[in-house]
GROMACS .gro file of C-alpha atoms in nm:
model
  480
    1MET     CA    1  -1.438  -2.827  -1.508
    2ARG     CA    2  -1.340  -2.634  -1.196
    3GLU     CA    3  -1.343  -2.257  -1.241
    4ILE     CA    4  -1.025  -2.060  -1.170
    5ARG     CA    5  -1.084  -1.713  -1.032
    6LEU     CA    6  -0.812  -1.450  -1.007
    7TRP     CA    7  -0.806  -1.095  -0.873
    8ASN     CA    8  -0.803  -0.855  -1.165
    9THR     CA    9  -0.605  -0.540  -1.078
   10ARG     CA   10  -0.789  -0.347  -1.347
   11ASP     CA   11  -1.140  -0.421  -1.220
   12LYS     CA   12  -1.058  -0.474  -0.850
   13ALA     CA   13  -1.251  -0.800  -0.842
   14LYS     CA   14  -1.206  -1.174  -0.865
   15GLN     CA   15  -1.290  -1.292  -1.215
   16PRO     CA   16  -1.295  -1.632  -1.385
   17ILE     CA   17  -1.040  -1.729  -1.646
   18VAL     CA   18  -1.221  -1.778  -1.975
   19PRO     CA   19  -1.022  -1.975  -2.236
   20ASP     CA   20  -1.041  -1.863  -2.597
   21ALA     CA   21  -1.273  -2.024  -2.851
   22ALA     CA   22  -1.028  -2.308  -2.902
   23GLY     CA   23  -1.010  -2.379  -2.528
   24HIS     CA   24  -0.662  -2.228  -2.498
   25VAL     CA   25  -0.520  -2.011  -2.217
   26GLY     CA   26  -0.230  -1.772  -2.274
   27MET     CA   27  -0.027  -1.618  -1.991
   28TYR     CA   28   0.246  -1.355  -2.019
   29VAL     CA   29   0.463  -1.267  -1.718
   30CYS     CA   30   0.725  -0.993  -1.732
   31GLY     CA   31   1.071  -1.138  -1.683
   32PRO     CA   32   1.409  -1.004  -1.572
   33THR     CA   33   1.650  -0.748  -1.707
   34VAL     CA   34   1.962  -0.962  -1.729
   35TYR     CA   35   2.255  -0.769  -1.588
   36ASP     CA   36   2.296  -0.919  -1.238
   37ARG     CA   37   2.183  -1.193  -1.002
   38ALA     CA   38   1.813  -1.223  -0.918
   39HIS     CA   39   1.728  -1.123  -0.562
   40ILE     CA   40   1.465  -1.305  -0.359
   41GLY     CA   41   1.202  -1.041  -0.442
   42ASN     CA   42   1.254  -1.118  -0.812
   43ALA     CA   43   1.183  -1.483  -0.734
   44ARG     CA   44   0.840  -1.426  -0.581
   45PRO     CA   45   0.646  -1.373  -0.908
   46VAL     CA   46   0.834  -1.662  -1.069
   47VAL     CA   47   0.720  -1.901  -0.797
   48VAL     CA   48   0.366  -1.759  -0.778
   49PHE     CA   49   0.303  -1.784  -1.151
   50ASP     CA   50   0.469  -2.125  -1.162
   51VAL     CA   51   0.192  -2.254  -0.935
   52LEU     CA   52  -0.071  -2.092  -1.158
   53TYR     CA   53   0.095  -2.249  -1.463
   54ARG     CA   54   0.083  -2.591  -1.295
   55LEU     CA   55  -0.286  -2.546  -1.212
   56LEU     CA   56  -0.370  -2.439  -1.567
   57ARG     CA   57  -0.190  -2.740  -1.712
   58HIS     CA   58  -0.359  -2.965  -1.458
   59LEU     CA   59  -0.710  -2.846  -1.546
   60TYR     CA   60  -0.683  -2.765  -1.917
   61GLY     CA   61  -0.403  -2.997  -2.027
   62PRO     CA   62  -0.047  -2.886  -2.116
   63GLU     CA   63  -0.136  -2.863  -2.484
   64ASN     CA   64  -0.394  -2.593  -2.409
   65VAL     CA   65  -0.169  -2.360  -2.207
   66THR     CA   66   0.104  -2.124  -2.331
   67TYR     CA   67   0.320  -1.950  -2.075
   68VAL     CA   68   0.553  -1.671  -2.190
   69ARG     CA   69   0.819  -1.497  -1.978
   70ASN     CA   70   1.061  -1.263  -2.150
   71PHE     CA   71   1.423  -1.159  -2.102
   72THR     CA   72   1.510  -0.791  -2.134
   73ASP     CA   73   1.858  -0.809  -2.285
   74VAL     CA   74   1.887  -0.449  -2.411
   75ASP     CA   75   1.863  -0.180  -2.144
   76ASP     CA   76   2.055   0.115  -2.002
   77LYS     CA   77   2.148  -0.088  -1.691
   78ILE     CA   78   2.307  -0.354  -1.910
   79ILE     CA   79   2.495  -0.091  -2.110
   80LYS     CA   80   2.622   0.065  -1.786
   81ARG     CA   81   2.735  -0.273  -1.652
   82ALA     CA   82   2.925  -0.337  -1.977
   83ASP     CA   83   3.093   0.004  -1.958
   84GLU     CA   84   3.194  -0.054  -1.594
   85SER     CA   85   3.325  -0.405  -1.647
   86GLY     CA   86   3.473  -0.369  -1.995
   87ARG     CA   87   3.293  -0.689  -2.098
   88PRO     CA   88   3.086  -0.731  -2.414
   89ILE     CA   89   2.713  -0.690  -2.360
   90GLY     CA   90   2.642  -1.030  -2.515
   91ASP     CA   91   2.870  -1.202  -2.263
   92ILE     CA   92   2.699  -1.027  -1.971
   93THR     CA   93   2.346  -1.108  -2.084
   94ALA     CA   94   2.429  -1.470  -2.170
   95GLU     CA   95   2.591  -1.525  -1.831
   96THR     CA   96   2.321  -1.356  -1.625
   97THR     CA   97   2.043  -1.526  -1.822
   98GLN     CA   98   2.190  -1.865  -1.732
   99TRP     CA   99   2.230  -1.755  -1.370
  100TYR     CA  100   1.863  -1.667  -1.364
  101LEU     CA  101   1.755  -1.998  -1.515
  102ASP     CA  102   1.973  -2.193  -1.272
  103ASP     CA  103   1.847  -2.001  -0.969
  104MET     CA  104   1.481  -2.036  -1.066
  105ALA     CA  105   1.532  -2.408  -1.132
  106ALA     CA  106   1.672  -2.438  -0.778
  107LEU     CA  107   1.333  -2.308  -0.658
  108GLY     CA  108   1.156  -2.592  -0.836
  109THR     CA  109   0.998  -2.380  -1.112
  110LEU     CA  110   0.912  -2.511  -1.456
  111GLU     CA  111   1.050  -2.327  -1.755
  112PRO     CA  112   0.783  -2.137  -1.951
  113ASP     CA  113   0.682  -2.254  -2.298
  114HIS     CA  114   0.849  -1.947  -2.450
  115MET     CA  115   1.129  -1.727  -2.315
  116PRO     CA  116   1.177  -1.462  -2.585
  117ARG     CA  117   1.468  -1.220  -2.578
  118ALA     CA  118   1.396  -0.858  -2.654
  119THR     CA  119   1.681  -0.825  -2.902
  120ASP     CA  120   1.519  -1.084  -3.129
  121TYR     CA  121   1.210  -0.863  -3.168
  122VAL     CA  122   1.350  -0.512  -3.217
  123ASN     CA  123   1.372  -0.487  -3.594
  124ALA     CA  124   1.306  -0.817  -3.766
  125PRO     CA  125   1.121  -0.766  -4.096
  126GLU     CA  126   1.014  -1.131  -4.093
  127GLN     CA  127   0.832  -1.052  -3.767
  128PRO     CA  128   0.538  -0.828  -3.863
  129THR     CA  129   0.476  -0.759  -3.494
  130ASP     CA  130   0.829  -0.654  -3.401
  131MET     CA  131   0.891  -0.335  -3.203
  132VAL     CA  132   0.976  -0.110  -3.496
  133ARG     CA  133   0.665  -0.212  -3.689
  134LEU     CA  134   0.450  -0.167  -3.377
  135ILE     CA  135   0.588   0.183  -3.322
  136GLU     CA  136   0.523   0.272  -3.685
  137THR     CA  137   0.162   0.160  -3.642
  138LEU     CA  138   0.124   0.386  -3.338
  139ILE     CA  139   0.265   0.680  -3.535
  140GLU     CA  140   0.030   0.614  -3.827
  141LYS     CA  141  -0.270   0.601  -3.593
  142GLY     CA  142  -0.178   0.929  -3.425
  143HIS     CA  143  -0.080   0.779  -3.089
  144ALA     CA  144   0.295   0.844  -3.119
  145TYR     CA  145   0.525   1.111  -3.260
  146ALA     CA  146   0.893   1.155  -3.345
  147ALA     CA  147   1.105   1.423  -3.177
  148GLU     CA  148   1.483   1.470  -3.176
  149GLY     CA  149   1.558   1.110  -3.268
  150HIS     CA  150   1.305   0.976  -3.016
  151VAL     CA  151   0.958   0.838  -3.066
  152LEU     CA  152   0.714   0.896  -2.782
  153PHE     CA  153   0.367   0.768  -2.699
  154ALA     CA  154   0.112   1.051  -2.666
  155VAL     CA  155  -0.069   0.964  -2.343
  156GLU     CA  156  -0.353   1.211  -2.401
  157SER     CA  157  -0.436   1.033  -2.729
  158TRP     CA  158  -0.598   0.745  -2.538
  159ASP     CA  159  -0.879   0.789  -2.286
  160GLY     CA  160  -0.808   0.456  -2.117
  161TYR     CA  161  -0.472   0.559  -1.975
  162GLY     CA  162  -0.459   0.518  -1.596
  163THR     CA  163  -0.750   0.274  -1.567
  164LEU     CA  164  -0.528  -0.028  -1.497
  165SER     CA  165  -0.338   0.128  -1.207
  166HIS     CA  166  -0.635   0.349  -1.107
  167ARG     CA  167  -0.445   0.675  -1.141
  168ASP     CA  168  -0.589   1.004  -1.253
  169VAL     CA  169  -0.398   1.144  -1.551
  170ASP     CA  170  -0.467   1.506  -1.461
  171GLU     CA  171  -0.331   1.449  -1.111
  172MET     CA  172  -0.024   1.277  -1.253
  173ILE     CA  173   0.035   1.568  -1.490
  174ALA     CA  174   0.001   1.815  -1.203
  175GLY     CA  175   0.260   1.620  -1.007
  176ALA     CA  176   0.499   1.570  -1.298
  177ARG     CA  177   0.856   1.685  -1.248
  178VAL     CA  178   0.942   2.027  -1.384
  179ASP     CA  179   1.244   1.897  -1.574
  180VAL     CA  180   1.034   1.713  -1.834
  181ALA     CA  181   1.231   1.661  -2.156
  182PRO     CA  182   1.167   1.961  -2.384
  183TYR     CA  183   1.087   1.740  -2.685
  184LYS     CA  184   0.783   1.589  -2.510
  185LYS     CA  185   0.442   1.722  -2.615
  186GLY     CA  186   0.288   1.606  -2.288
  187PRO     CA  187   0.458   1.556  -1.951
  188MET     CA  188   0.329   1.197  -1.919
  189ASP     CA  189   0.439   1.090  -2.268
  190PHE     CA  190   0.679   0.798  -2.256
  191VAL     CA  191   0.960   0.675  -2.479
  192LEU     CA  192   0.900   0.408  -2.742
  193TRP     CA  193   1.234   0.458  -2.919
  194LYS     CA  194   1.555   0.639  -2.822
  195PRO     CA  195   1.872   0.720  -3.021
  196SER     CA  196   2.194   0.530  -2.954
  197THR     CA  197   2.546   0.667  -2.957
  198PRO     CA  198   2.792   0.497  -3.193
  199ASP     CA  199   2.930   0.280  -2.911
  200GLN     CA  200   2.587   0.165  -2.789
  201PRO     CA  201   2.368  -0.117  -2.927
  202GLY     CA  202   2.146   0.011  -3.204
  203TRP     CA  203   1.908  -0.082  -3.484
  204ASP     CA  204   1.746   0.107  -3.768
  205GLY     CA  205   1.448   0.272  -3.605
  206PRO     CA  206   1.091   0.342  -3.717
  207ARG     CA  207   1.034   0.538  -4.035
  208VAL     CA  208   0.842   0.862  -4.058
  209GLY     CA  209   0.779   0.991  -4.407
  210GLY     CA  210   1.012   0.726  -4.543
  211GLU     CA  211   1.303   0.841  -4.325
  212ILE     CA  212   1.449   0.648  -4.033
  213VAL     CA  213   1.399   0.844  -3.711
  214SER     CA  214   1.737   0.735  -3.575
  215ARG     CA  215   1.969   0.446  -3.521
  216GLY     CA  216   1.865   0.352  -3.172
  217ARG     CA  217   1.703   0.106  -2.936
  218PRO     CA  218   1.356   0.049  -2.791
  219GLY     CA  219   1.217   0.189  -2.470
  220TRP     CA  220   1.146  -0.066  -2.201
  221HIS     CA  221   0.767  -0.087  -2.235
  222ILE     CA  222   0.735  -0.157  -2.608
  223GLU     CA  223   0.922  -0.487  -2.595
  224CYS     CA  224   0.652  -0.675  -2.402
  225SER     CA  225   0.378  -0.548  -2.633
  226ALA     CA  226   0.566  -0.682  -2.934
  227MET     CA  227   0.661  -1.019  -2.787
  228ALA     CA  228   0.321  -1.087  -2.631
  229LYS     CA  229   0.147  -1.013  -2.961
  230ALA     CA  230   0.390  -1.226  -3.161
  231ILE     CA  231   0.341  -1.532  -2.940
  232LEU     CA  232  -0.004  -1.497  -2.782
  233GLY     CA  233  -0.190  -1.263  -3.017
  234GLU     CA  234  -0.355  -0.925  -2.976
  235ARG     CA  235  -0.546  -1.032  -2.665
  236PHE     CA  236  -0.489  -1.320  -2.425
  237GLN     CA  237  -0.614  -1.439  -2.089
  238ILE     CA  238  -0.357  -1.348  -1.817
  239HIS     CA  239  -0.087  -1.085  -1.782
  240GLY     CA  240   0.119  -1.100  -1.463
  241GLY     CA  241   0.406  -0.952  -1.267
  242GLY     CA  242   0.495  -0.777  -0.945
  243ILE     CA  243   0.278  -0.492  -0.819
  244ASP     CA  244   0.569  -0.254  -0.884
  245LEU     CA  245   0.509  -0.312  -1.256
  246ALA     CA  246   0.143  -0.206  -1.254
  247PHE     CA  247   0.261   0.152  -1.306
  248PRO     CA  248   0.422   0.261  -1.523
  249HIS     CA  249   0.528  -0.055  -1.708
  250HIS     CA  250   0.197  -0.238  -1.742
  251GLU     CA  251  -0.002   0.082  -1.778
  252ASN     CA  252   0.220   0.190  -2.068
  253GLU     CA  253   0.234  -0.156  -2.218
  254ARG     CA  254  -0.144  -0.180  -2.213
  255ALA     CA  255  -0.188   0.166  -2.366
  256GLN     CA  256   0.041   0.106  -2.662
  257SER     CA  257  -0.099  -0.244  -2.728
  258CYS     CA  258  -0.463  -0.133  -2.721
  259CYS     CA  259  -0.392   0.167  -2.945
  260ALA     CA  260  -0.184  -0.029  -3.197
  261ASN     CA  261  -0.419  -0.328  -3.214
  262GLY     CA  262  -0.754  -0.152  -3.175
  263THR     CA  263  -0.853  -0.381  -2.886
  264PRO     CA  264  -1.030  -0.280  -2.561
  265ASP     CA  265  -0.753  -0.448  -2.362
  266MET     CA  266  -0.435  -0.647  -2.401
  267ALA     CA  267  -0.528  -0.916  -2.146
  268ASP     CA  268  -0.849  -1.030  -1.982
  269ILE     CA  269  -0.705  -1.041  -1.632
  270TRP     CA  270  -0.410  -0.847  -1.489
  271VAL     CA  271  -0.253  -1.027  -1.191
  272HIS     CA  272   0.005  -0.870  -0.959
  273ASN     CA  273   0.188  -1.010  -0.658
  274GLY     CA  274   0.274  -0.796  -0.355
  275TYR     CA  275   0.606  -0.657  -0.236
  276LEU     CA  276   0.866  -0.850  -0.038
  277MET     CA  277   1.001  -0.714   0.291
  278VAL     CA  278   1.288  -0.843   0.505
  279GLU     CA  279   1.233  -0.853   0.882
  280GLY     CA  280   0.969  -0.582   0.845
  281GLU     CA  281   1.179  -0.346   0.633
  282LYS     CA  282   1.211  -0.281   0.262
  283MET     CA  283   1.495  -0.485   0.113
  284SER     CA  284   1.788  -0.252   0.049
  285LYS     CA  285   2.163  -0.283   0.004
  286SER     CA  286   2.209   0.021   0.229
  287LEU     CA  287   2.027  -0.160   0.512
  288GLY     CA  288   2.233  -0.473   0.465
  289ASN     CA  289   1.924  -0.689   0.414
  290PHE     CA  290   1.956  -0.735   0.039
  291PHE     CA  291   2.027  -1.089  -0.077
  292THR     CA  292   2.005  -1.288  -0.396
  293VAL     CA  293   1.875  -1.640  -0.445
  294LYS     CA  294   2.237  -1.750  -0.488
  295ASP     CA  295   2.330  -1.585  -0.156
  296LEU     CA  296   2.063  -1.789   0.022
  297LEU     CA  297   2.163  -2.112  -0.150
  298ASP     CA  298   2.524  -2.049  -0.048
  299ARG     CA  299   2.407  -1.995   0.312
  300GLY     CA  300   2.263  -2.346   0.306
  301ILE     CA  301   1.895  -2.252   0.265
  302PRO     CA  302   1.757  -2.504   0.013
  303GLY     CA  303   1.546  -2.394  -0.282
  304GLU     CA  304   1.246  -2.587  -0.151
  305VAL     CA  305   1.257  -2.390   0.175
  306MET     CA  306   1.259  -2.063  -0.019
  307ARG     CA  307   0.973  -2.186  -0.236
  308LEU     CA  308   0.757  -2.285   0.060
  309LEU     CA  309   0.821  -1.955   0.235
  310LEU     CA  310   0.730  -1.759  -0.079
  311LEU     CA  311   0.404  -1.953  -0.109
  312GLY     CA  312   0.320  -1.926   0.260
  313THR     CA  313   0.172  -1.576   0.228
  314HIS     CA  314  -0.113  -1.492  -0.009
  315TYR     CA  315   0.045  -1.362  -0.327
  316ARG     CA  316  -0.135  -1.026  -0.321
  317GLN     CA  317  -0.019  -0.945   0.032
  318PRO     CA  318   0.323  -0.808   0.126
  319LEU     CA  319   0.554  -1.093   0.223
  320ASP     CA  320   0.789  -1.048   0.518
  321TRP     CA  321   1.098  -1.266   0.483
  322THR     CA  322   1.218  -1.349   0.836
  323GLU     CA  323   1.451  -1.603   0.990
  324LYS     CA  324   1.156  -1.736   1.191
  325ARG     CA  325   0.964  -1.805   0.872
  326VAL     CA  326   1.266  -1.980   0.722
  327GLU     CA  327   1.269  -2.208   1.027
  328GLN     CA  328   0.894  -2.267   1.002
  329ALA     CA  329   0.921  -2.362   0.634
  330ASP     CA  330   1.210  -2.595   0.714
  331THR     CA  331   1.005  -2.763   0.988
  332ILE     CA  332   0.714  -2.830   0.753
  333LEU     CA  333   0.946  -2.966   0.486
  334ARG     CA  334   1.111  -3.203   0.733
  335ARG     CA  335   0.767  -3.348   0.804
  336TRP     CA  336   0.694  -3.371   0.434
  337ARG     CA  337   1.022  -3.555   0.374
  338ARG     CA  338   0.925  -3.816   0.631
  339ALA     CA  339   0.586  -3.842   0.463
  340VAL     CA  340   0.757  -3.898   0.127
  341ASP     CA  341   0.936  -4.195   0.283
  342ALA     CA  342   0.604  -4.325   0.419
  343ALA     CA  343   0.443  -4.287   0.075
  344ALA     CA  344   0.718  -4.478  -0.107
  345GLY     CA  345   0.578  -4.696  -0.385
  346THR     CA  346   0.245  -4.509  -0.394
  347ALA     CA  347   0.121  -4.335  -0.708
  348PRO     CA  348  -0.023  -3.986  -0.657
  349ALA     CA  349  -0.396  -3.934  -0.689
  350GLU     CA  350  -0.515  -3.787  -1.017
  351ARG     CA  351  -0.630  -3.485  -0.819
  352PHE     CA  352  -0.621  -3.366  -0.459
  353GLU     CA  353  -0.941  -3.167  -0.460
  354ALA     CA  354  -0.877  -2.961  -0.146
  355ALA     CA  355  -0.546  -2.831  -0.284
  356VAL     CA  356  -0.691  -2.764  -0.629
  357GLU     CA  357  -0.986  -2.578  -0.478
  358ALA     CA  358  -0.755  -2.357  -0.273
  359VAL     CA  359  -0.522  -2.266  -0.561
  360ALA     CA  360  -0.815  -2.211  -0.798
  361ASP     CA  361  -0.953  -1.952  -0.554
  362ASP     CA  362  -0.716  -1.666  -0.641
  363LEU     CA  363  -0.403  -1.872  -0.575
  364ASN     CA  364  -0.466  -1.934  -0.206
  365THR     CA  365  -0.145  -2.132  -0.172
  366TRP     CA  366  -0.143  -2.113   0.208
  367ASN     CA  367  -0.470  -2.307   0.226
  368ALA     CA  368  -0.325  -2.557  -0.020
  369ILE     CA  369  -0.013  -2.594   0.197
  370ARG     CA  370  -0.230  -2.655   0.502
  371ALA     CA  371  -0.429  -2.920   0.317
  372VAL     CA  372  -0.114  -3.098   0.203
  373ASP     CA  373   0.035  -3.077   0.553
  374GLU     CA  374  -0.278  -3.230   0.706
  375GLU     CA  375  -0.244  -3.526   0.470
  376ALA     CA  376   0.124  -3.558   0.565
  377LYS     CA  377   0.037  -3.564   0.936
  378ALA     CA  378  -0.240  -3.819   0.882
  379LEU     CA  379  -0.010  -4.037   0.676
  380LEU     CA  380   0.260  -4.032   0.942
  381SER     CA  381   0.020  -4.100   1.227
  382THR     CA  382  -0.225  -4.350   1.079
  383GLY     CA  383  -0.087  -4.453   0.741
  384GLY     CA  384  -0.324  -4.530   0.456
  385ALA     CA  385  -0.294  -4.522   0.079
  386GLY     CA  386  -0.558  -4.250   0.048
  387HIS     CA  387  -0.353  -4.005   0.252
  388ALA     CA  388  -0.038  -4.094   0.059
  389GLU     CA  389  -0.205  -4.049  -0.279
  390ARG     CA  390  -0.354  -3.712  -0.190
  391PHE     CA  391  -0.033  -3.595  -0.025
  392LEU     CA  392   0.175  -3.672  -0.334
  393ALA     CA  393  -0.079  -3.508  -0.565
  394GLY     CA  394  -0.071  -3.194  -0.349
  395LEU     CA  395   0.309  -3.186  -0.357
  396ALA     CA  396   0.303  -3.193  -0.736
  397LEU     CA  397   0.048  -2.911  -0.763
  398LEU     CA  398   0.258  -2.689  -0.537
  399GLY     CA  399   0.580  -2.775  -0.718
  400PHE     CA  400   0.740  -3.013  -0.467
  401GLU     CA  401   0.705  -3.331  -0.671
  402GLY     CA  402   1.083  -3.383  -0.662
  403LEU     CA  403   1.109  -3.355  -0.283
  404GLU     CA  404   1.346  -3.619  -0.151
  405GLY     CA  405   1.247  -3.835   0.142
  406ALA     CA  406   1.427  -3.790   0.472
  407GLU     CA  407   1.601  -4.128   0.443
  408THR     CA  408   1.718  -4.055   0.089
  409GLN     CA  409   1.845  -3.712   0.187
  410GLN     CA  410   2.020  -3.854   0.491
  411ALA     CA  411   2.191  -4.125   0.287
  412GLN     CA  412   2.310  -3.872   0.030
  413ARG     CA  413   2.453  -3.643   0.295
  414LEU     CA  414   2.627  -3.928   0.471
  415ALA     CA  415   2.780  -4.046   0.144
  416ALA     CA  416   2.891  -3.697   0.049
  417ALA     CA  417   3.054  -3.655   0.390
  418GLY     CA  418   3.246  -3.984   0.364
  419ASP     CA  419   2.996  -4.160   0.591
  420PRO     CA  420   3.075  -4.009   0.933
  421SER     CA  421   2.810  -4.228   1.097
  422ASP     CA  422   3.061  -4.417   1.317
  423ARG     CA  423   3.193  -4.092   1.464
  424ILE     CA  424   2.842  -3.950   1.518
  425GLU     CA  425   2.714  -4.272   1.677
  426ALA     CA  426   3.015  -4.284   1.909
  427LEU     CA  427   2.941  -3.930   2.025
  428LEU     CA  428   2.573  -4.012   2.071
  429ALA     CA  429   2.669  -4.320   2.275
  430ALA     CA  430   2.900  -4.106   2.491
  431ARG     CA  431   2.618  -3.857   2.538
  432ALA     CA  432   2.381  -4.137   2.641
  433GLU     CA  433   2.633  -4.261   2.899
  434ALA     CA  434   2.678  -3.910   3.038
  435ARG     CA  435   2.304  -3.864   3.071
  436LYS     CA  436   2.275  -4.203   3.244
  437ALA     CA  437   2.542  -4.092   3.490
  438LYS     CA  438   2.354  -3.761   3.536
  439ASP     CA  439   2.654  -3.576   3.395
  440PHE     CA  440   2.432  -3.332   3.211
  441ALA     CA  441   2.706  -3.078   3.150
  442THR     CA  442   2.901  -3.332   2.941
  443ALA     CA  443   2.583  -3.451   2.764
  444ASP     CA  444   2.485  -3.096   2.678
  445GLY     CA  445   2.837  -3.021   2.560
  446ILE     CA  446   2.833  -3.316   2.319
  447ARG     CA  447   2.497  -3.208   2.180
  448THR     CA  448   2.626  -2.851   2.135
  449MET     CA  449   2.931  -2.982   1.945
  450LEU     CA  450   2.712  -3.195   1.720
  451THR     CA  451   2.476  -2.905   1.652
  452ALA     CA  452   2.770  -2.680   1.565
  453ALA     CA  453   2.886  -2.941   1.313
  454GLY     CA  454   2.541  -2.950   1.152
  455VAL     CA  455   2.412  -3.269   1.314
  456GLU     CA  456   2.056  -3.245   1.445
  457VAL     CA  457   2.005  -3.479   1.742
  458ARG     CA  458   1.652  -3.625   1.749
  459ASP     CA  459   1.601  -3.797   2.085
  460GLY     CA  460   1.347  -4.075   2.075
  461GLN     CA  461   1.301  -4.060   1.697
  462THR     CA  462   1.406  -4.267   1.399
  463PRO     CA  463   1.665  -4.197   1.273
  464PRO     CA  464   1.818  -4.058   1.595
  465TYR     CA  465   2.002  -3.784   1.406
  466VAL     CA  466   2.002  -3.610   1.068
  467LEU     CA  467   2.264  -3.411   0.886
  468THR     CA  468   2.144  -3.058   0.811
  469ASP     CA  469   2.233  -2.846   0.509
  470SER     CA  470   2.506  -2.681   0.716
  471PHE     CA  471   2.682  -3.011   0.801
  472ASP     CA  472   3.060  -2.964   0.822
  473ALA     CA  473   3.267  -3.283   0.850
  474ALA     CA  474   3.572  -3.081   0.955
  475LYS     CA  475   3.386  -2.945   1.258
  476LEU     CA  476   3.277  -3.298   1.344
  477GLU     CA  477   3.635  -3.422   1.338
  478ALA     CA  478   3.736  -3.129   1.557
  479THR     CA  479   3.522  -3.278   1.833
  480ALA     CA  480   3.755  -3.578   1.858
   0.00000   0.00000   0.00000
């Protein structure tokens, strides 16, 4: 079986995935805090780990892979949003969770095998690995302590702290803010449990000496330790997320899991994707370059274009989202749609080795895209079942198995627009006559009108025009 090698943040090296004794691979990826729409940066790890999930299923079989991605549905941001809107927290989290699922589906991602919600694992006695029980274990082992209704993890109780994110604890302590909470024993200690006010969500907290510390709610980090253990066990193969989570979230998560479970690590390999920039700058609402997946869909940028752009840069590198790259992704996908038409009736190959090899080498999706695109070009220029089979197999590995052919897409758009083909063909005929008469100003004017209406003129090609995602029938009629 082909070996999959991934860059391990902890060890700063590529390392092979080693399934457990039963041949099983577990993967946990930190999911969203559900209080608002997901922005395009939130989508990058979802798409990246979706490709890894597809590769794992392809090589090991779906029955031997378990993918977990959580929902944080109790958090200060959610409480604040409820206070501002006057809406119940449950309504907000249910709505935003569905938004997230819909937006990620629009990017062609598969749903994980498990999508646990934090609130189901806070204090559930039937769950021996829930958050309260895990915190109590840390207290019993001397890695956590109660103070003023809080429970905090004692960072200095574990020598391994900082080795995931490669940070020196002494340097972090020296740089700690002076306004450290007075109930902390150490400046780097972090919250496992916090008290809730009567109007905030709350559960019976951990017990110390038989007494409940407080009615409260968990800190952010403890939830993933509890849910990962409940579903994947004390140690599993892959833990993933954005590089912004390496510290403090993953560092803290790893510390509390190792100390509670007595294991040398929580996961074999820690995988992190790089930041996302927009036109060379950090995405920010203040800069006006902040946009959600829904914003882009509403602008007429299809999910498959977003997906291809997100996969077009190696996952560990910063990704610069630019209009030029959107256009480049759209160009490639137009070619792939024509290739889908050319491959009609062909079954995909069992494996497209070049694409598999690229993705198995630390998720080199760009090399896989190039390999698939070469097969598309060969199929369109020379034909051949071999090219078609490999092309379709590559599409599936990269998550484009549902890509519609150009002819199918064109027919759907024409039908949705009330079939404006007669009007478009009349304008194209008028343009052809103007060009024949060397009236280039009129010909160019007709083309400009068609482009403004969302009709792409394709001289010398079949079909001679296509309707783009921005097609507007009203603008077309205005050209009459």
